[in-house]
Amino acid sequence: MNNIISPRELHTALQQPQQSIILLDCRFTLGKPEAGSDAYQNEHLPDAHYLDLEKDLSSVATSHGGRHPLPDVQKLAQKLGSLGINADSRVVVYDEQNGMMASRAWWLLRYIGIEYVQILNGGFTNWKQSGYETTKSVPAASPQTFVPFVQQDWGLAGVEYVKENLHNPNVVLVDSREKKRYLGLEEPIDFVAGHIPGAIHSFWQDVLTSEGLWKTDKEWKEMFFAIDSHAEIIVYCGSGVSACPNVLALKSAGFPNVKLYAGSWSDWISYRDNPIEKNR
């Protein structure tokens, strides 16, 4: 299954009576927590339900765990079940942030056992520019009982695991933030600048074309050609959200062992004795 679906492909699939697709609108603007919900209330894809990054796709931040800790699995499953989703559902997620929020949803749904999850290429903007219908109507749901089954091999890394593997030549750390943040030249969000020692840099938006569409599997393979295909790859960002597009690209490119460090940089620096590196 392709992880990405075009507006045309989605529109065609939605016209098929035998197809049952649940759409999830994941639009969210960091620093403006109500903007995504407001955008959804104003206009969204027909029959789409809304998932909020901070209320649904994250848990409350504490002293450790980063700015967007993963949500409680049971709570997320209950939310998804209330929207009519179970483990056998076909789900398409979208946002308006170049796939960043949608990728977080994609990763989480796959992690808790939903296999058929795709991201709408180009998100809400591409759908609308393609001339397809939008609506203000909030759909009714047919609640399902969703029993989550965490996919341990899907790949999740915690802070201790990262520390244990800092000098492991078979483990590659990938920092997904902007280059200036990686280098420690500036840090507009967190209280410490720099990166985890030994991490290489690959800005998450580089998995997209200049038009904001997802690149192909072949292009991703070329992007990550320098990484050993047998290596274990741990991807992080600031808070475990913008790392997810890189996780998707690496997995789609055929790398078999890719993990998300969900707490990411904001978790790493919450432990004052953790080493940091700068390349000023």
Short mmCIF file of C-alpha atoms in Angstrom, two decimals:
data_model
loop_
_atom_site.label_atom_id
_atom_site.label_comp_id
_atom_site.label_asym_id
_atom_site.label_seq_id
_atom_site.Cartn_x
_atom_site.Cartn_y
_atom_site.Cartn_z
CA MET A 1 0.00 0.00 0.00
CA ASN A 2 1.24 3.45 -0.91
CA ASN A 3 1.39 5.74 2.13
CA ILE A 4 0.36 8.71 -0.03
CA ILE A 5 -2.89 9.20 -1.94
CA SER A 6 -3.60 11.97 -4.46
CA PRO A 7 -6.79 14.07 -4.41
CA ARG A 8 -7.91 12.43 -7.65
CA GLU A 9 -7.35 8.92 -6.26
CA LEU A 10 -9.16 9.78 -3.05
CA HIS A 11 -12.08 11.40 -4.86
CA THR A 12 -12.43 8.34 -7.09
CA ALA A 13 -12.29 5.96 -4.12
CA LEU A 14 -14.92 7.94 -2.23
CA GLN A 15 -17.33 7.47 -5.14
CA GLN A 16 -17.14 3.69 -4.87
CA PRO A 17 -20.01 2.34 -2.75
CA GLN A 18 -17.97 -0.66 -1.65
CA GLN A 19 -15.25 1.60 -0.29
CA SER A 20 -15.51 2.71 3.32
CA ILE A 21 -12.96 5.43 3.98
CA ILE A 22 -12.80 7.52 7.13
CA LEU A 23 -11.25 10.96 6.69
CA LEU A 24 -9.39 12.70 9.50
CA ASP A 25 -8.66 16.42 9.37
CA CYS A 26 -5.48 17.08 11.38
CA ARG A 27 -4.89 20.74 10.64
CA PHE A 28 -3.11 22.50 13.48
CA THR A 29 -0.95 25.61 13.80
CA LEU A 30 1.80 25.53 16.43
CA GLY A 31 1.40 28.50 18.73
CA LYS A 32 -2.22 28.98 17.67
CA PRO A 33 -3.94 25.92 19.16
CA GLU A 34 -7.46 26.84 18.07
CA ALA A 35 -6.58 27.66 14.46
CA GLY A 36 -6.90 24.11 13.16
CA SER A 37 -10.26 23.50 14.80
CA ASP A 38 -11.51 26.86 13.55
CA ALA A 39 -10.39 26.01 10.01
CA TYR A 40 -12.21 22.68 10.24
CA GLN A 41 -15.41 24.33 11.44
CA ASN A 42 -15.19 26.75 8.53
CA GLU A 43 -14.47 24.21 5.80
CA HIS A 44 -13.29 20.62 5.44
CA LEU A 45 -13.52 17.56 3.23
CA PRO A 46 -16.98 15.98 3.19
CA ASP A 47 -17.52 13.55 6.09
CA ALA A 48 -14.11 14.33 7.63
CA HIS A 49 -13.72 14.25 11.42
CA TYR A 50 -11.27 16.46 13.29
CA LEU A 51 -8.29 15.34 15.38
CA ASP A 52 -6.40 17.92 17.42
CA LEU A 53 -2.61 17.61 17.72
CA GLU A 54 -2.52 18.58 21.38
CA LYS A 55 -5.87 17.19 22.59
CA ASP A 56 -5.97 13.92 20.65
CA LEU A 57 -2.54 13.16 19.18
CA SER A 58 -0.53 14.14 22.27
CA SER A 59 -0.79 13.94 26.03
CA VAL A 60 -0.23 16.76 28.50
CA ALA A 61 3.40 17.84 28.70
CA THR A 62 5.22 17.26 32.00
CA SER A 63 8.79 17.77 33.17
CA HIS A 64 10.02 15.01 30.84
CA GLY A 65 8.71 13.48 27.64
CA GLY A 66 8.94 16.54 25.42
CA ARG A 67 6.47 19.19 24.34
CA HIS A 68 4.15 16.74 22.60
CA PRO A 69 4.30 13.41 24.46
CA LEU A 70 2.53 10.52 22.81
CA PRO A 71 -1.11 10.15 23.84
CA ASP A 72 -2.34 7.36 26.09
CA VAL A 73 -2.99 4.43 23.76
CA GLN A 74 -6.36 3.52 25.29
CA LYS A 75 -7.56 7.12 25.24
CA LEU A 76 -6.58 7.50 21.58
CA ALA A 77 -8.28 4.19 20.74
CA GLN A 78 -11.48 5.36 22.44
CA LYS A 79 -11.38 8.61 20.48
CA LEU A 80 -10.85 6.79 17.18
CA GLY A 81 -13.54 4.26 18.03
CA SER A 82 -15.98 7.09 18.69
CA LEU A 83 -15.32 8.26 15.12
CA GLY A 84 -16.16 4.85 13.71
CA ILE A 85 -12.59 3.57 13.38
CA ASN A 86 -11.39 0.08 14.22
CA ALA A 87 -8.30 -1.93 13.32
CA ASP A 88 -9.72 -2.87 9.93
CA SER A 89 -10.68 0.65 8.87
CA ARG A 90 -9.26 2.42 5.85
CA VAL A 91 -8.22 5.90 6.99
CA VAL A 92 -6.99 8.94 5.07
CA VAL A 93 -5.50 11.82 7.04
CA TYR A 94 -4.74 15.34 5.88
CA ASP A 95 -3.59 18.73 7.13
CA GLU A 96 -2.53 22.09 5.73
CA GLN A 97 1.00 22.05 7.16
CA ASN A 98 2.88 20.15 4.44
CA GLY A 99 1.96 16.82 5.98
CA MET A 100 3.58 17.38 9.36
CA MET A 101 0.45 16.89 11.48
CA ALA A 102 -0.97 14.25 9.17
CA SER A 103 2.29 12.29 9.46
CA ARG A 104 2.02 12.33 13.25
CA ALA A 105 -1.50 10.88 12.92
CA TRP A 106 -0.30 8.36 10.30
CA TRP A 107 2.50 7.17 12.60
CA LEU A 108 0.24 6.89 15.66
CA LEU A 109 -2.53 5.01 13.87
CA ARG A 110 -0.04 2.56 12.40
CA TYR A 111 1.63 2.21 15.81
CA ILE A 112 -1.60 1.17 17.53
CA GLY A 113 -2.56 -1.37 14.91
CA ILE A 114 -4.39 0.31 12.01
CA GLU A 115 -2.64 -0.91 8.90
CA TYR A 116 -4.47 0.92 6.12
CA VAL A 117 -3.60 4.59 6.67
CA GLN A 118 -2.74 7.08 3.93
CA ILE A 119 -1.90 10.77 3.77
CA LEU A 120 -3.61 13.06 1.27
CA ASN A 121 -0.90 14.48 -0.99
CA GLY A 122 -0.83 18.26 -0.73
CA GLY A 123 -3.44 18.20 2.02
CA PHE A 124 -6.54 20.36 2.19
CA THR A 125 -5.09 23.00 -0.12
CA ASN A 126 -4.40 20.54 -2.94
CA TRP A 127 -7.85 18.99 -2.56
CA LYS A 128 -9.54 22.37 -2.87
CA GLN A 129 -7.30 23.55 -5.72
CA SER A 130 -8.16 20.33 -7.54
CA GLY A 131 -11.78 21.53 -7.58
CA TYR A 132 -13.24 18.99 -5.21
CA GLU A 133 -16.08 19.64 -2.78
CA THR A 134 -15.69 20.97 0.75
CA THR A 135 -18.30 21.47 3.44
CA LYS A 136 -19.01 22.96 6.87
CA SER A 137 -21.21 20.06 7.86
CA VAL A 138 -19.89 17.95 10.75
CA PRO A 139 -20.63 14.29 10.05
CA ALA A 140 -22.31 11.86 12.39
CA ALA A 141 -20.22 8.87 13.40
CA SER A 142 -20.99 5.18 13.81
CA PRO A 143 -19.00 4.30 16.93
CA GLN A 144 -16.88 1.16 16.87
CA THR A 145 -15.07 -0.78 19.53
CA PHE A 146 -11.40 -0.35 18.76
CA VAL A 147 -9.01 -2.56 20.70
CA PRO A 148 -5.51 -1.19 20.06
CA PHE A 149 -2.65 -3.56 19.38
CA VAL A 150 0.66 -1.74 19.71
CA GLN A 151 3.07 -2.68 16.93
CA GLN A 152 6.32 -3.10 18.82
CA ASP A 153 8.26 -3.52 15.59
CA TRP A 154 6.85 -0.23 14.24
CA GLY A 155 9.61 1.54 16.11
CA LEU A 156 9.63 3.73 19.20
CA ALA A 157 12.76 4.91 21.01
CA GLY A 158 12.96 6.47 24.45
CA VAL A 159 15.63 8.70 25.93
CA GLU A 160 17.51 5.86 27.66
CA TYR A 161 17.61 3.84 24.48
CA VAL A 162 19.02 6.81 22.59
CA LYS A 163 21.67 7.37 25.28
CA GLU A 164 22.68 3.71 25.21
CA ASN A 165 23.23 3.87 21.46
CA LEU A 166 25.00 7.22 21.10
CA HIS A 167 28.25 5.53 20.13
CA ASN A 168 26.78 2.51 18.40
CA PRO A 169 28.14 2.50 14.82
CA ASN A 170 25.08 0.55 13.68
CA VAL A 171 22.66 3.24 14.83
CA VAL A 172 22.08 6.47 12.88
CA LEU A 173 20.42 9.46 14.56
CA VAL A 174 18.57 11.81 12.20
CA ASP A 175 17.70 15.36 13.30
CA SER A 176 14.69 16.66 11.35
CA ARG A 177 14.70 20.31 12.45
CA GLU A 178 15.81 23.35 10.48
CA LYS A 179 19.56 23.52 9.88
CA LYS A 180 20.10 26.57 12.14
CA ARG A 181 18.51 24.78 15.07
CA TYR A 182 20.52 21.62 14.41
CA LEU A 183 23.74 23.63 14.31
CA GLY A 184 22.85 25.46 17.50
CA LEU A 185 22.95 28.84 15.76
CA GLU A 186 19.47 29.69 17.01
CA GLU A 187 16.77 28.09 19.13
CA PRO A 188 13.40 29.85 19.00
CA ILE A 189 11.47 27.23 20.96
CA ASP A 190 13.56 25.22 23.42
CA PHE A 191 15.83 26.53 26.17
CA VAL A 192 18.98 24.80 24.89
CA ALA A 193 20.37 24.95 21.35
CA GLY A 194 22.25 22.23 19.51
CA HIS A 195 21.64 18.58 18.69
CA ILE A 196 22.13 15.09 20.07
CA PRO A 197 25.80 14.13 19.63
CA GLY A 198 26.51 12.25 16.43
CA ALA A 199 23.18 13.04 14.79
CA ILE A 200 23.11 13.81 11.09
CA HIS A 201 20.81 16.48 9.69
CA SER A 202 17.91 16.00 7.28
CA PHE A 203 15.31 18.77 7.36
CA TRP A 204 11.84 17.23 7.28
CA GLN A 205 10.55 19.48 4.50
CA ASP A 206 13.21 18.09 2.17
CA VAL A 207 11.01 15.01 1.71
CA LEU A 208 8.65 17.31 -0.22
CA THR A 209 8.88 18.95 -3.62
CA SER A 210 9.05 22.73 -4.00
CA GLU A 211 5.27 22.61 -4.54
CA GLY A 212 4.73 21.00 -1.14
CA LEU A 213 3.91 17.55 -2.53
CA TRP A 214 5.50 14.33 -1.34
CA LYS A 215 8.47 13.08 -3.33
CA THR A 216 8.55 9.53 -4.69
CA ASP A 217 10.04 6.44 -3.04
CA LYS A 218 12.84 6.58 -5.62
CA GLU A 219 13.64 10.20 -4.74
CA TRP A 220 13.67 9.34 -1.03
CA LYS A 221 16.09 6.50 -1.67
CA GLU A 222 18.38 8.97 -3.43
CA MET A 223 17.98 11.46 -0.55
CA PHE A 224 19.09 8.94 2.05
CA PHE A 225 21.64 7.07 -0.07
CA ALA A 226 24.43 7.75 2.44
CA ILE A 227 22.66 5.84 5.21
CA ASP A 228 23.46 2.13 5.47
CA SER A 229 20.30 0.22 4.60
CA HIS A 230 21.07 -2.22 7.42
CA ALA A 231 21.44 0.48 10.05
CA GLU A 232 18.95 1.16 12.79
CA ILE A 233 17.69 4.70 12.29
CA ILE A 234 16.32 6.86 15.10
CA VAL A 235 14.57 10.02 13.93
CA TYR A 236 13.86 13.04 16.10
CA CYS A 237 12.89 16.70 15.84
CA GLY A 238 11.82 19.24 18.45
CA SER A 239 8.87 17.40 19.93
CA GLY A 240 8.18 14.26 17.90
CA VAL A 241 5.91 15.80 15.27
CA SER A 242 8.02 17.01 12.34
CA ALA A 243 10.19 13.89 12.63
CA CYS A 244 7.25 11.83 11.36
CA PRO A 245 7.53 12.91 7.68
CA ASN A 246 11.13 11.68 7.72
CA VAL A 247 10.01 8.40 9.33
CA LEU A 248 7.45 7.95 6.57
CA ALA A 249 9.96 8.75 3.84
CA LEU A 250 12.60 6.38 5.25
CA LYS A 251 10.14 3.54 5.67
CA SER A 252 8.73 4.14 2.19
CA ALA A 253 12.26 4.15 0.78
CA GLY A 254 12.76 0.63 2.09
CA PHE A 255 14.70 1.14 5.31
CA PRO A 256 13.47 -1.72 7.51
CA ASN A 257 14.47 -0.47 10.96
CA VAL A 258 13.28 3.09 11.61
CA LYS A 259 12.35 4.35 15.05
CA LEU A 260 10.79 7.60 16.25
CA TYR A 261 12.29 9.26 19.32
CA ALA A 262 8.93 10.67 20.32
CA GLY A 263 10.18 12.99 23.05
CA SER A 264 12.86 14.34 20.72
CA TRP A 265 15.04 17.37 21.48
CA SER A 266 12.64 18.90 24.01
CA ASP A 267 12.79 15.66 26.02
CA TRP A 268 16.55 15.19 25.57
CA ILE A 269 17.39 18.58 27.07
CA SER A 270 15.00 18.09 30.00
CA TYR A 271 17.73 15.83 31.44
CA ARG A 272 20.44 18.32 32.34
CA ASP A 273 23.26 15.75 32.23
CA ASN A 274 22.52 14.67 28.65
CA PRO A 275 25.31 15.74 26.29
CA ILE A 276 24.66 18.20 23.49
CA GLU A 277 26.64 19.08 20.39
CA LYS A 278 26.89 22.28 18.38
CA ASN A 279 28.53 23.01 15.05
CA ARG A 280 28.90 26.75 15.14
#
